[in-house]
Every structure is written in structure tokens, then in C-alpha cells.
Amino acid sequence: MKTPVLYIIIPCYNEKEVLPITSEKFLSKLNSLISEKLIDDKSRILFVNDGSKDSTWQIISDLAQKNEHFIGISQSRNRGHQNAVLAGLMEAKDVCDITISIDCDGQDDINAMDNMVKEYLKGADIVYGVRSSRKTDTFFKRFTAQSFYKLLNSLGAEVIYNHADYRLVSSKVLQHFADFKEINIFLRGMFPLVGFKSTITYYERFERIAGKSHYPLRKMLALAFDGITSLSTKPLSLIVGIGTFISSLSFIGVIWSIIQQITGKTIQGWSSTICIICFLGGIQLLSIGILGEYIGKIYMEVKQRPRYIISERTPNYKQTNTKGKQNGKTSKNK
Ligand code: UDP
Ligand code: MG
């Protein structure tokens, strides 16, 4: 296999304090990977300026002028971390063999990159960076993060435990990932949907080198909510379950109120009122649940995700199947 061209994708939002320090670290990591012949000299560090309001873009432009290994793109406005990473990945997918996405604040251990590239060379197309511990997190962050992963998995979404967005992805995977056209994206839950051979590598997560986090509790909750609603329609199915349960209770309620009426334990008009309330309550919730089931299906349809992805074909496949266009997307053998 030829030495791969690596693009390191780094989203940056108002990072003027951090960039001058971490850009040097990224560059020396890239150079050491090149000198070890793990990656090609055409490899690049691609900064994605996510509509910063400070001098971040100026710093990126200066870095690009000083060293050809630094390149940058700038989004027209702030679109959030997930979109910034996506923009970088889509820009890189046709010009490199592998990408590694990483935050620019020095929190993720860059030394894990060696292992990621080695795993790729051994045959993995996705290498998920997984935090070895959450020592630097507060108890609250650790507890909420762990509950979130458990909740997502119980709702049927496949997410790698303790993996954020530090990950190696081959351009082969990215070509297929580009067919996931949805707008509400939650990258760490979407890559497992693409498939292909994947593995994990552990890394340590440190404190931020400088500046402050752009993920306050409000944004974290929004990301968690996005993750659940973009990957699962189970909350909608849950309404059907609740509806069925409430309807059964209502049925019992109707019978009970009639018995009360017959045994003369009620005042006039009470039983008929209770019957109507129980009946309508049950019917309404059940109907909303059924609507939810259809909305869930429409939701999955409008995403227009690929229905299947073919990862390999036998070498003689193209010669024997010359009739018409092949279905689905093909992937070159590595
Ligand atoms: N980031 C971004 N756009 C945003 C917010 C953050 O591109 O709207 C970048 C940020 O510059 C950093 C990464 O996303 O490289 C992670 O953000 P941050 O460190 O603030 O989040 P935390 O690590 O605290 O969760
Ligand atoms: Mg950070």
C-alpha cells in the first residue's frame, strides 16, 4: 500500500489564545509522521474557521503563508462544531487518503495519531479515539455523559462509549458518508451507520491549553437532544406504548364508573362524565401515537440515507457484469 496522504481537520472558533501554541504541536506531529514514513509529505493540517469573531482567521492565514503544510478554509458564519468538522471532511475527501478530526485546544492527545495511522495501515477504515479516563471531568459532566451514552444505546443508536470527535476516517468511508444528506448531524453516531472495518484507540484527554470552552451546559444539552432525535425515532414509538397503556386504564375506568352508577354510589351525571373523559383520553393518546409512527417513518424517508453500501467486489466482478449501470456505490479495494 502506498504511503497515505493525511489531512488533519481542525475546527476553530474564537481560538486566538490557543492556535499559536497548538498549531506548532500539530505541525511537529505531522512532520514526525512524515519522517517515520507513516504518511506522505503531501499531508496537510486543515483548519476550519467556524465564523470566529476574533483574529482566528488571520492567524490561520499567517500560518498558511509561513508553511505549506498549513491550509485553511473559513465558514461564512458560525455553524457549530459538528458542521465545521463536516465542512473540513468534505473538502478533504477527494484530495487525501485519510483524515483525522481533532479539536484545536490541545485537549486530545495528539500522540494517539501514530496509533490511528498504524491501525489504518493494518486495514481499519475508521479508528475511533476513545478517552481512557474522565479524570479531568467534574462529577456532573462524567455522570451526564455516561447517562447520555447509555440512553442513546438503549434507544437503538450505535455510539462508541466515550468517543467524541477525535477519529481517523478513510476517504473511502467519506465518499459514502457524503451520501448521508441530512442537515441535523451528529457525526459520532453517523459513522457507525456507514459501516466498514473499524477499531478504537485509547487516548488521554487533558485540560484546555488556553481560552474557554464553547460548550456550556445549554449547548451540550442541545447536542445531546440532536443526537437522540437524529439517530432514533423510538421516542415517537414510546407514545404508542403509553397510548395503549392509558387506553387500557381508561377501559377499566369506564367499567368502574358504570359499576359505581349501578350500585348507586354516585351522584347523577358523574359516570357519564368519567366515561367520556376516559374514552377520549385513551383514543387521543393512541391516535397521536399512530401519527407518531408515521411521522417517524417519514422522518427516516426524508433523510434519504443510502439503503445499502457495498464495501468490496471480487476482482472479476466488473468484467463479468458489463450490462447497464451497477446499483449502489462501489468501493475500490485498498
Ligand atoms: N468549535 C467550533 N465551533 C463552535 C464551537 C466550537 O468550531 O461553534 C470548535 C472549537 O474551536 C474546538 C472544538 O470545536 O476546536 C471543541 O470546542 P470546545 O473545546 O469549546 O468544546 P469542549 O471541548 O469544551 O467540549
Ligand atoms: Mg475543548
mmCIF file of C-alpha atoms and ligand atoms in Angstrom:
data_model
loop_
_atom_site.group_PDB
_atom_site.id
_atom_site.type_symbol
_atom_site.label_atom_id
_atom_site.label_comp_id
_atom_site.label_asym_id
_atom_site.label_seq_id
_atom_site.Cartn_x
_atom_site.Cartn_y
_atom_site.Cartn_z
ATOM 1 C CA MET A 1 0.000 0.000 0.000
ATOM 2 C CA LYS A 2 1.294 3.469 -0.818
ATOM 3 C CA THR A 3 2.052 5.901 1.991
ATOM 4 C CA PRO A 4 -1.267 7.649 2.694
ATOM 5 C CA VAL A 5 -1.871 11.364 2.424
ATOM 6 C CA LEU A 6 -3.304 12.544 5.745
ATOM 7 C CA TYR A 7 -5.437 15.633 6.308
ATOM 8 C CA ILE A 8 -5.825 16.684 9.933
ATOM 9 C CA ILE A 9 -9.145 18.510 10.224
ATOM 10 C CA ILE A 10 -9.264 21.102 12.987
ATOM 11 C CA PRO A 11 -12.391 23.180 13.724
ATOM 12 C CA CYS A 12 -11.620 26.570 15.278
ATOM 13 C CA TYR A 13 -13.999 29.055 16.832
ATOM 14 C CA ASN A 14 -12.562 32.110 18.591
ATOM 15 C CA GLU A 15 -9.303 30.334 19.373
ATOM 16 C CA LYS A 16 -6.759 33.156 19.189
ATOM 17 C CA GLU A 17 -5.205 32.217 22.542
ATOM 18 C CA VAL A 18 -4.876 28.540 21.663
ATOM 19 C CA LEU A 19 -3.917 28.412 17.987
ATOM 20 C CA PRO A 20 -0.372 29.859 18.185
ATOM 21 C CA ILE A 21 0.513 27.159 20.750
ATOM 22 C CA THR A 22 -1.271 24.112 19.341
ATOM 23 C CA SER A 23 -0.520 24.786 15.641
ATOM 24 C CA GLU A 24 3.191 24.214 16.416
ATOM 25 C CA LYS A 25 2.355 20.935 18.139
ATOM 26 C CA PHE A 26 0.222 19.754 15.222
ATOM 27 C CA LEU A 27 2.983 20.646 12.777
ATOM 28 C CA SER A 28 5.678 18.783 14.676
ATOM 29 C CA LYS A 29 3.361 15.755 14.903
ATOM 30 C CA LEU A 30 2.747 15.898 11.138
ATOM 31 C CA ASN A 31 6.477 16.199 10.463
ATOM 32 C CA SER A 32 7.299 13.270 12.723
ATOM 33 C CA LEU A 33 4.664 11.098 10.995
ATOM 34 C CA ILE A 34 6.155 12.097 7.634
ATOM 35 C CA SER A 35 9.718 11.342 8.722
ATOM 36 C CA GLU A 36 8.626 7.959 10.066
ATOM 37 C CA LYS A 37 7.180 7.339 6.577
ATOM 38 C CA LEU A 38 3.756 6.636 8.052
ATOM 39 C CA ILE A 39 2.231 9.393 5.896
ATOM 40 C CA ASP A 40 3.088 11.216 2.684
ATOM 41 C CA ASP A 41 4.690 14.665 2.539
ATOM 42 C CA LYS A 42 1.580 15.931 0.723
ATOM 43 C CA SER A 43 -0.260 15.621 4.040
ATOM 44 C CA ARG A 44 -1.808 18.807 5.418
ATOM 45 C CA ILE A 45 -3.230 20.425 8.540
ATOM 46 C CA LEU A 46 -6.587 21.847 7.502
ATOM 47 C CA PHE A 47 -8.014 24.489 9.838
ATOM 48 C CA VAL A 48 -11.728 25.202 9.539
ATOM 49 C CA ASN A 49 -12.530 28.660 10.852
ATOM 50 C CA ASP A 50 -16.106 28.444 12.089
ATOM 51 C CA GLY A 51 -17.071 32.109 11.696
ATOM 52 C CA SER A 52 -14.796 33.312 14.509
ATOM 53 C CA LYS A 53 -15.243 36.859 15.741
ATOM 54 C CA ASP A 54 -11.647 37.253 16.909
ATOM 55 C CA SER A 55 -8.385 37.092 14.926
ATOM 56 C CA THR A 56 -8.505 33.291 14.431
ATOM 57 C CA TRP A 57 -8.753 33.530 10.630
ATOM 58 C CA GLN A 58 -5.876 35.997 10.492
ATOM 59 C CA ILE A 59 -3.726 33.573 12.498
ATOM 60 C CA ILE A 60 -4.665 30.683 10.178
ATOM 61 C CA SER A 61 -3.851 32.792 7.092
ATOM 62 C CA ASP A 62 -0.452 33.739 8.554
ATOM 63 C CA LEU A 63 0.325 30.109 9.371
ATOM 64 C CA ALA A 64 -0.572 29.087 5.794
ATOM 65 C CA GLN A 65 1.796 31.732 4.441
ATOM 66 C CA LYS A 66 4.665 30.535 6.577
ATOM 67 C CA ASN A 67 4.363 26.799 5.991
ATOM 68 C CA GLU A 68 2.796 24.882 3.117
ATOM 69 C CA HIS A 69 1.620 22.124 5.447
ATOM 70 C CA PHE A 70 -0.903 24.527 6.965
ATOM 71 C CA ILE A 71 -4.023 25.260 4.935
ATOM 72 C CA GLY A 72 -7.350 26.763 5.947
ATOM 73 C CA ILE A 73 -10.959 27.334 4.985
ATOM 74 C CA SER A 74 -13.379 29.754 6.592
ATOM 75 C CA GLN A 75 -17.126 29.329 7.006
ATOM 76 C CA SER A 76 -19.271 32.347 6.161
ATOM 77 C CA ARG A 77 -20.684 32.323 9.713
ATOM 78 C CA ASN A 78 -20.626 30.288 12.888
ATOM 79 C CA ARG A 79 -22.395 26.965 12.265
ATOM 80 C CA GLY A 80 -21.238 24.947 15.249
ATOM 81 C CA HIS A 81 -18.540 22.357 15.801
ATOM 82 C CA GLN A 82 -20.268 19.462 14.002
ATOM 83 C CA ASN A 83 -20.784 21.456 10.819
ATOM 84 C CA ALA A 84 -17.240 22.791 10.927
ATOM 85 C CA VAL A 85 -15.829 19.252 11.120
ATOM 86 C CA LEU A 86 -18.162 18.123 8.332
ATOM 87 C CA ALA A 87 -17.047 21.026 6.104
ATOM 88 C CA GLY A 88 -13.407 20.039 6.601
ATOM 89 C CA LEU A 89 -14.058 16.358 5.928
ATOM 90 C CA MET A 90 -15.987 17.066 2.744
ATOM 91 C CA GLU A 91 -13.276 19.437 1.495
ATOM 92 C CA ALA A 92 -10.602 16.821 2.153
ATOM 93 C CA LYS A 93 -12.318 13.661 0.941
ATOM 94 C CA ASP A 94 -11.161 13.892 -2.692
ATOM 95 C CA VAL A 95 -7.591 15.011 -2.079
ATOM 96 C CA CYS A 96 -6.369 12.701 0.656
ATOM 97 C CA ASP A 97 -6.449 9.036 1.710
ATOM 98 C CA ILE A 98 -7.200 9.552 5.392
ATOM 99 C CA THR A 99 -8.464 12.297 7.686
ATOM 100 C CA ILE A 100 -8.140 12.767 11.411
ATOM 101 C CA SER A 101 -10.531 15.207 13.066
ATOM 102 C CA ILE A 102 -9.362 16.768 16.313
ATOM 103 C CA ASP A 103 -10.195 19.834 18.429
ATOM 104 C CA CYS A 104 -7.732 22.705 18.299
ATOM 105 C CA ASP A 105 -7.472 23.306 22.054
ATOM 106 C CA GLY A 106 -4.874 20.651 22.884
ATOM 107 C CA GLN A 107 -7.322 18.570 24.953
ATOM 108 C CA ASP A 108 -6.973 15.446 22.822
ATOM 109 C CA ASP A 109 -3.582 13.731 22.985
ATOM 110 C CA ILE A 110 -2.011 14.149 19.527
ATOM 111 C CA ASN A 111 0.288 11.183 20.152
ATOM 112 C CA ALA A 112 -2.692 8.870 19.548
ATOM 113 C CA MET A 113 -2.412 9.804 15.866
ATOM 114 C CA ASP A 114 0.527 7.418 15.359
ATOM 115 C CA ASN A 115 -1.606 4.534 16.519
ATOM 116 C CA MET A 116 -4.567 5.654 14.428
ATOM 117 C CA VAL A 117 -2.470 5.705 11.243
ATOM 118 C CA LYS A 118 -0.939 2.318 12.108
ATOM 119 C CA GLU A 119 -4.429 0.841 12.589
ATOM 120 C CA TYR A 120 -5.366 2.221 9.166
ATOM 121 C CA LEU A 121 -2.286 0.637 7.619
ATOM 122 C CA LYS A 122 -3.367 -2.649 9.226
ATOM 123 C CA GLY A 123 -6.729 -2.411 7.459
ATOM 124 C CA ALA A 124 -9.153 -0.312 9.544
ATOM 125 C CA ASP A 125 -11.130 2.359 7.714
ATOM 126 C CA ILE A 126 -12.376 4.124 10.846
ATOM 127 C CA VAL A 127 -10.384 4.452 14.067
ATOM 128 C CA TYR A 128 -12.415 5.894 16.940
ATOM 129 C CA GLY A 129 -10.424 7.779 19.561
ATOM 130 C CA VAL A 130 -11.777 6.728 22.953
ATOM 131 C CA ARG A 131 -10.979 8.542 26.201
ATOM 132 C CA SER A 132 -9.070 6.274 28.527
ATOM 133 C CA SER A 133 -10.466 8.056 31.584
ATOM 134 C CA ARG A 134 -12.600 11.011 32.590
ATOM 135 C CA LYS A 135 -10.322 12.166 35.389
ATOM 136 C CA THR A 136 -10.293 15.781 34.198
ATOM 137 C CA ASP A 137 -14.123 15.971 34.146
ATOM 138 C CA THR A 138 -16.268 17.177 37.006
ATOM 139 C CA PHE A 139 -18.539 14.581 38.622
ATOM 140 C CA PHE A 140 -21.542 16.256 36.957
ATOM 141 C CA LYS A 141 -20.039 16.098 33.442
ATOM 142 C CA ARG A 142 -18.935 12.485 33.937
ATOM 143 C CA PHE A 143 -22.361 11.418 35.189
ATOM 144 C CA THR A 144 -24.351 13.224 32.473
ATOM 145 C CA ALA A 145 -22.022 11.997 29.705
ATOM 146 C CA GLN A 146 -22.244 8.372 30.836
ATOM 147 C CA SER A 147 -26.041 8.536 31.181
ATOM 148 C CA PHE A 148 -26.240 10.032 27.709
ATOM 149 C CA TYR A 149 -24.290 7.168 26.085
ATOM 150 C CA LYS A 150 -26.451 4.621 27.904
ATOM 151 C CA LEU A 151 -29.666 6.378 26.880
ATOM 152 C CA LEU A 152 -28.582 6.583 23.232
ATOM 153 C CA ASN A 153 -27.704 2.900 23.094
ATOM 154 C CA SER A 154 -30.982 1.918 24.747
ATOM 155 C CA LEU A 155 -32.801 3.948 22.079
ATOM 156 C CA GLY A 156 -31.141 1.851 19.398
ATOM 157 C CA ALA A 157 -28.476 4.346 18.262
ATOM 158 C CA GLU A 158 -24.998 2.891 17.997
ATOM 159 C CA VAL A 159 -22.445 5.205 19.595
ATOM 160 C CA ILE A 160 -18.990 4.274 20.797
ATOM 161 C CA TYR A 161 -18.731 4.756 24.548
ATOM 162 C CA ASN A 162 -16.522 7.743 25.494
ATOM 163 C CA HIS A 163 -15.771 8.627 21.871
ATOM 164 C CA ALA A 164 -16.214 12.268 20.879
ATOM 165 C CA ASP A 165 -14.997 13.529 17.527
ATOM 166 C CA TYR A 166 -11.322 12.563 17.592
ATOM 167 C CA ARG A 167 -11.271 9.960 14.877
ATOM 168 C CA LEU A 168 -9.497 8.712 11.770
ATOM 169 C CA VAL A 169 -11.712 8.179 8.735
ATOM 170 C CA SER A 170 -10.506 6.972 5.335
ATOM 171 C CA SER A 171 -11.552 8.823 2.204
ATOM 172 C CA LYS A 172 -13.262 5.601 1.072
ATOM 173 C CA VAL A 173 -15.676 5.934 4.012
ATOM 174 C CA LEU A 174 -16.060 9.668 3.430
ATOM 175 C CA GLN A 175 -17.147 9.092 -0.172
ATOM 176 C CA HIS A 176 -20.083 7.073 1.170
ATOM 177 C CA PHE A 177 -20.625 9.388 4.114
ATOM 178 C CA ALA A 178 -21.229 12.186 1.598
ATOM 179 C CA ASP A 179 -24.455 10.344 0.644
ATOM 180 C CA PHE A 180 -25.860 10.994 4.124
ATOM 181 C CA LYS A 181 -27.527 14.254 3.170
ATOM 182 C CA GLU A 182 -29.237 15.061 6.458
ATOM 183 C CA ILE A 183 -28.912 18.528 7.932
ATOM 184 C CA ASN A 184 -29.170 17.681 11.651
ATOM 185 C CA ILE A 185 -25.895 15.896 12.085
ATOM 186 C CA PHE A 186 -24.375 14.018 14.985
ATOM 187 C CA LEU A 187 -21.150 12.725 13.486
ATOM 188 C CA ARG A 188 -20.131 10.232 16.178
ATOM 189 C CA GLY A 189 -23.443 8.404 15.785
ATOM 190 C CA MET A 190 -23.468 8.555 11.990
ATOM 191 C CA PHE A 191 -20.100 6.984 11.176
ATOM 192 C CA PRO A 192 -21.100 3.613 12.667
ATOM 193 C CA LEU A 193 -24.057 3.694 10.216
ATOM 194 C CA VAL A 194 -21.663 3.805 7.251
ATOM 195 C CA GLY A 195 -20.067 0.530 8.312
ATOM 196 C CA PHE A 196 -16.637 -0.682 7.101
ATOM 197 C CA LYS A 197 -13.905 -2.069 9.278
ATOM 198 C CA SER A 198 -13.430 -0.019 12.409
ATOM 199 C CA THR A 199 -11.420 -0.178 15.583
ATOM 200 C CA ILE A 200 -10.720 2.007 18.604
ATOM 201 C CA THR A 201 -7.604 3.517 20.080
ATOM 202 C CA TYR A 202 -7.377 4.929 23.612
ATOM 203 C CA TYR A 203 -6.082 8.405 24.376
ATOM 204 C CA GLU A 204 -5.859 10.699 27.334
ATOM 205 C CA ARG A 205 -7.874 13.907 27.434
ATOM 206 C CA PHE A 206 -6.260 16.889 29.117
ATOM 207 C CA GLU A 207 -7.441 20.294 30.277
ATOM 208 C CA ARG A 208 -7.809 23.029 27.662
ATOM 209 C CA ILE A 209 -4.419 24.700 26.982
ATOM 210 C CA ALA A 210 -5.902 28.224 26.993
ATOM 211 C CA GLY A 211 -9.159 30.067 26.326
ATOM 212 C CA LYS A 212 -12.512 28.732 27.480
ATOM 213 C CA SER A 213 -14.912 26.006 26.367
ATOM 214 C CA HIS A 214 -17.561 26.915 23.782
ATOM 215 C CA TYR A 215 -19.743 24.104 25.051
ATOM 216 C CA PRO A 216 -21.664 25.387 28.067
ATOM 217 C CA LEU A 217 -24.408 23.169 29.547
ATOM 218 C CA ARG A 218 -27.033 24.682 27.230
ATOM 219 C CA LYS A 219 -25.084 23.712 24.075
ATOM 220 C CA MET A 220 -24.244 20.290 25.494
ATOM 221 C CA LEU A 221 -27.917 19.565 26.126
ATOM 222 C CA ALA A 222 -28.783 20.781 22.616
ATOM 223 C CA LEU A 223 -26.134 18.431 21.163
ATOM 224 C CA ALA A 224 -27.461 15.529 23.242
ATOM 225 C CA PHE A 225 -31.025 16.251 22.107
ATOM 226 C CA ASP A 226 -29.831 16.475 18.490
ATOM 227 C CA GLY A 227 -28.056 13.149 18.904
ATOM 228 C CA ILE A 228 -31.184 11.401 20.147
ATOM 229 C CA THR A 229 -33.595 12.904 17.654
ATOM 230 C CA SER A 230 -31.324 12.459 14.632
ATOM 231 C CA LEU A 231 -30.492 8.849 15.342
ATOM 232 C CA SER A 232 -33.661 7.405 16.820
ATOM 233 C CA THR A 233 -37.422 7.556 16.333
ATOM 234 C CA LYS A 234 -38.002 5.436 19.410
ATOM 235 C CA PRO A 235 -39.346 8.390 21.461
ATOM 236 C CA LEU A 236 -42.237 8.509 18.958
ATOM 237 C CA SER A 237 -42.860 4.775 19.287
ATOM 238 C CA LEU A 238 -42.911 5.283 23.032
ATOM 239 C CA ILE A 239 -46.101 7.363 22.659
ATOM 240 C CA VAL A 240 -47.862 4.340 21.111
ATOM 241 C CA GLY A 241 -46.876 2.270 24.143
ATOM 242 C CA ILE A 242 -48.085 4.928 26.569
ATOM 243 C CA GLY A 243 -51.265 5.372 24.489
ATOM 244 C CA THR A 244 -52.053 1.657 24.639
ATOM 245 C CA PHE A 245 -51.422 1.594 28.389
ATOM 246 C CA ILE A 246 -53.607 4.649 29.073
ATOM 247 C CA SER A 247 -56.359 3.240 26.799
ATOM 248 C CA SER A 248 -56.416 0.005 28.820
ATOM 249 C CA LEU A 249 -56.621 2.009 32.048
ATOM 250 C CA SER A 250 -59.414 4.101 30.555
ATOM 251 C CA PHE A 251 -61.340 0.963 29.658
ATOM 252 C CA ILE A 252 -61.103 -0.185 33.265
ATOM 253 C CA GLY A 253 -62.131 3.344 34.334
ATOM 254 C CA VAL A 254 -65.255 3.170 32.155
ATOM 255 C CA ILE A 255 -66.291 -0.212 33.618
ATOM 256 C CA TRP A 256 -65.592 1.030 37.153
ATOM 257 C CA SER A 257 -67.709 4.181 36.711
ATOM 258 C CA ILE A 258 -70.607 2.085 35.310
ATOM 259 C CA ILE A 259 -70.406 -0.253 38.329
ATOM 260 C CA GLN A 260 -70.448 2.785 40.632
ATOM 261 C CA GLN A 261 -73.554 4.017 38.788
ATOM 262 C CA ILE A 262 -75.353 0.652 39.029
ATOM 263 C CA THR A 263 -74.592 0.265 42.725
ATOM 264 C CA GLY A 264 -75.885 3.794 43.228
ATOM 265 C CA LYS A 265 -72.746 5.153 44.850
ATOM 266 C CA THR A 266 -72.553 8.267 42.697
ATOM 267 C CA ILE A 267 -74.408 11.447 42.040
ATOM 268 C CA GLN A 268 -76.212 11.845 38.742
ATOM 269 C CA GLY A 269 -74.044 12.676 35.709
ATOM 270 C CA TRP A 270 -70.730 11.566 37.272
ATOM 271 C CA SER A 271 -70.440 8.199 35.488
ATOM 272 C CA SER A 272 -71.237 9.587 32.043
ATOM 273 C CA THR A 273 -68.672 12.393 32.505
ATOM 274 C CA ILE A 274 -65.965 9.936 33.641
ATOM 275 C CA CYS A 275 -66.779 7.580 30.724
ATOM 276 C CA ILE A 276 -66.382 10.393 28.192
ATOM 277 C CA ILE A 277 -63.107 11.660 29.731
ATOM 278 C CA CYS A 278 -61.564 8.153 29.872
ATOM 279 C CA PHE A 279 -62.702 7.228 26.385
ATOM 280 C CA LEU A 280 -61.482 10.440 24.735
ATOM 281 C CA GLY A 281 -58.188 10.495 26.678
ATOM 282 C CA GLY A 282 -57.345 6.935 25.613
ATOM 283 C CA ILE A 283 -58.363 7.421 21.980
ATOM 284 C CA GLN A 284 -56.445 10.706 21.684
ATOM 285 C CA LEU A 285 -53.161 9.373 23.008
ATOM 286 C CA LEU A 286 -53.399 6.243 20.887
ATOM 287 C CA SER A 287 -54.114 8.333 17.787
ATOM 288 C CA ILE A 288 -51.143 10.624 18.487
ATOM 289 C CA GLY A 289 -49.003 7.509 18.858
ATOM 290 C CA ILE A 290 -50.128 6.154 15.491
ATOM 291 C CA LEU A 291 -49.442 9.537 13.887
ATOM 292 C CA GLY A 292 -46.005 9.449 15.561
ATOM 293 C CA GLU A 293 -45.247 6.085 13.960
ATOM 294 C CA TYR A 294 -45.971 7.531 10.520
ATOM 295 C CA ILE A 295 -44.024 10.731 11.237
ATOM 296 C CA GLY A 296 -41.081 8.579 12.349
ATOM 297 C CA LYS A 297 -41.193 6.746 9.026
ATOM 298 C CA ILE A 298 -41.481 9.996 7.043
ATOM 299 C CA TYR A 299 -38.537 11.386 9.042
ATOM 300 C CA MET A 300 -36.350 8.450 8.098
ATOM 301 C CA GLU A 301 -37.503 8.690 4.452
ATOM 302 C CA VAL A 302 -36.714 12.394 4.065
ATOM 303 C CA LYS A 303 -33.173 11.812 5.275
ATOM 304 C CA GLN A 304 -32.656 9.751 2.094
ATOM 305 C CA ARG A 305 -29.843 7.801 3.636
ATOM 306 C CA PRO A 306 -28.254 5.202 1.372
ATOM 307 C CA ARG A 307 -30.176 1.932 1.631
ATOM 308 C CA TYR A 308 -27.031 -0.143 1.265
ATOM 309 C CA ILE A 309 -23.308 0.355 0.822
ATOM 310 C CA ILE A 310 -21.122 -2.212 -0.908
ATOM 311 C CA SER A 311 -17.637 -2.401 0.526
ATOM 312 C CA GLU A 312 -15.906 -4.913 -1.756
ATOM 313 C CA ARG A 313 -16.370 -6.693 -5.060
ATOM 314 C CA THR A 314 -14.440 -9.655 -6.344
ATOM 315 C CA PRO A 315 -11.714 -8.600 -8.805
ATOM 316 C CA ASN A 316 -13.525 -10.229 -11.739
ATOM 317 C CA TYR A 317 -16.860 -8.538 -10.917
ATOM 318 C CA LYS A 318 -16.645 -5.623 -13.330
ATOM 319 C CA GLN A 319 -15.620 -7.807 -16.274
ATOM 320 C CA THR A 320 -18.483 -10.256 -15.855
ATOM 321 C CA ASN A 321 -21.132 -7.649 -15.099
ATOM 322 C CA THR A 322 -20.906 -5.310 -18.080
ATOM 323 C CA LYS A 323 -24.650 -4.858 -18.585
ATOM 324 C CA GLY A 324 -26.051 -1.474 -17.591
ATOM 325 C CA LYS A 325 -25.165 0.604 -14.568
ATOM 326 C CA GLN A 326 -24.373 -1.117 -11.291
ATOM 327 C CA ASN A 327 -26.661 -0.478 -8.362
ATOM 328 C CA GLY A 328 -25.330 1.192 -5.287
ATOM 329 C CA LYS A 329 -21.936 2.696 -4.844
ATOM 330 C CA THR A 330 -18.777 0.730 -5.323
ATOM 331 C CA SER A 331 -15.631 0.991 -3.296
ATOM 332 C CA LYS A 332 -12.188 0.458 -4.625
ATOM 333 C CA ASN A 333 -10.231 -2.292 -2.945
ATOM 334 C CA LYS A 334 -7.473 -0.845 -0.835
HETATM 335 N N1 UDP B 1 -15.828 24.879 17.858
HETATM 336 C C1 UDP B 1 -16.297 25.247 16.607
HETATM 337 N N2 UDP B 1 -17.489 25.924 16.533
HETATM 338 C C2 UDP B 1 -18.257 26.200 17.633
HETATM 339 C C3 UDP B 1 -17.775 25.762 18.912
HETATM 340 C C4 UDP B 1 -16.570 25.105 18.983
HETATM 341 O O1 UDP B 1 -15.641 25.009 15.607
HETATM 342 O O2 UDP B 1 -19.313 26.813 17.484
HETATM 343 C C5 UDP B 1 -14.540 24.165 17.953
HETATM 344 C C6 UDP B 1 -13.559 24.713 18.979
HETATM 345 O O3 UDP B 1 -12.747 25.736 18.435
HETATM 346 C C7 UDP B 1 -12.762 23.482 19.369
HETATM 347 C C8 UDP B 1 -13.780 22.359 19.234
HETATM 348 O O4 UDP B 1 -14.821 22.850 18.400
HETATM 349 O O5 UDP B 1 -11.700 23.215 18.477
HETATM 350 C C9 UDP B 1 -14.351 21.926 20.583
HETATM 351 O O6 UDP B 1 -14.869 23.030 21.269
HETATM 352 P P1 UDP B 1 -14.600 23.303 22.812
HETATM 353 O O7 UDP B 1 -13.192 22.984 23.155
HETATM 354 O O8 UDP B 1 -15.051 24.692 23.124
HETATM 355 O O9 UDP B 1 -15.603 22.250 23.492
HETATM 356 P P2 UDP B 1 -15.331 21.275 24.744
HETATM 357 O O10 UDP B 1 -14.026 20.595 24.477
HETATM 358 O O11 UDP B 1 -15.291 22.133 25.940
HETATM 359 O O12 UDP B 1 -16.499 20.317 24.731
HETATM 360 MG MG MG B 2 -12.268 21.513 24.178
#
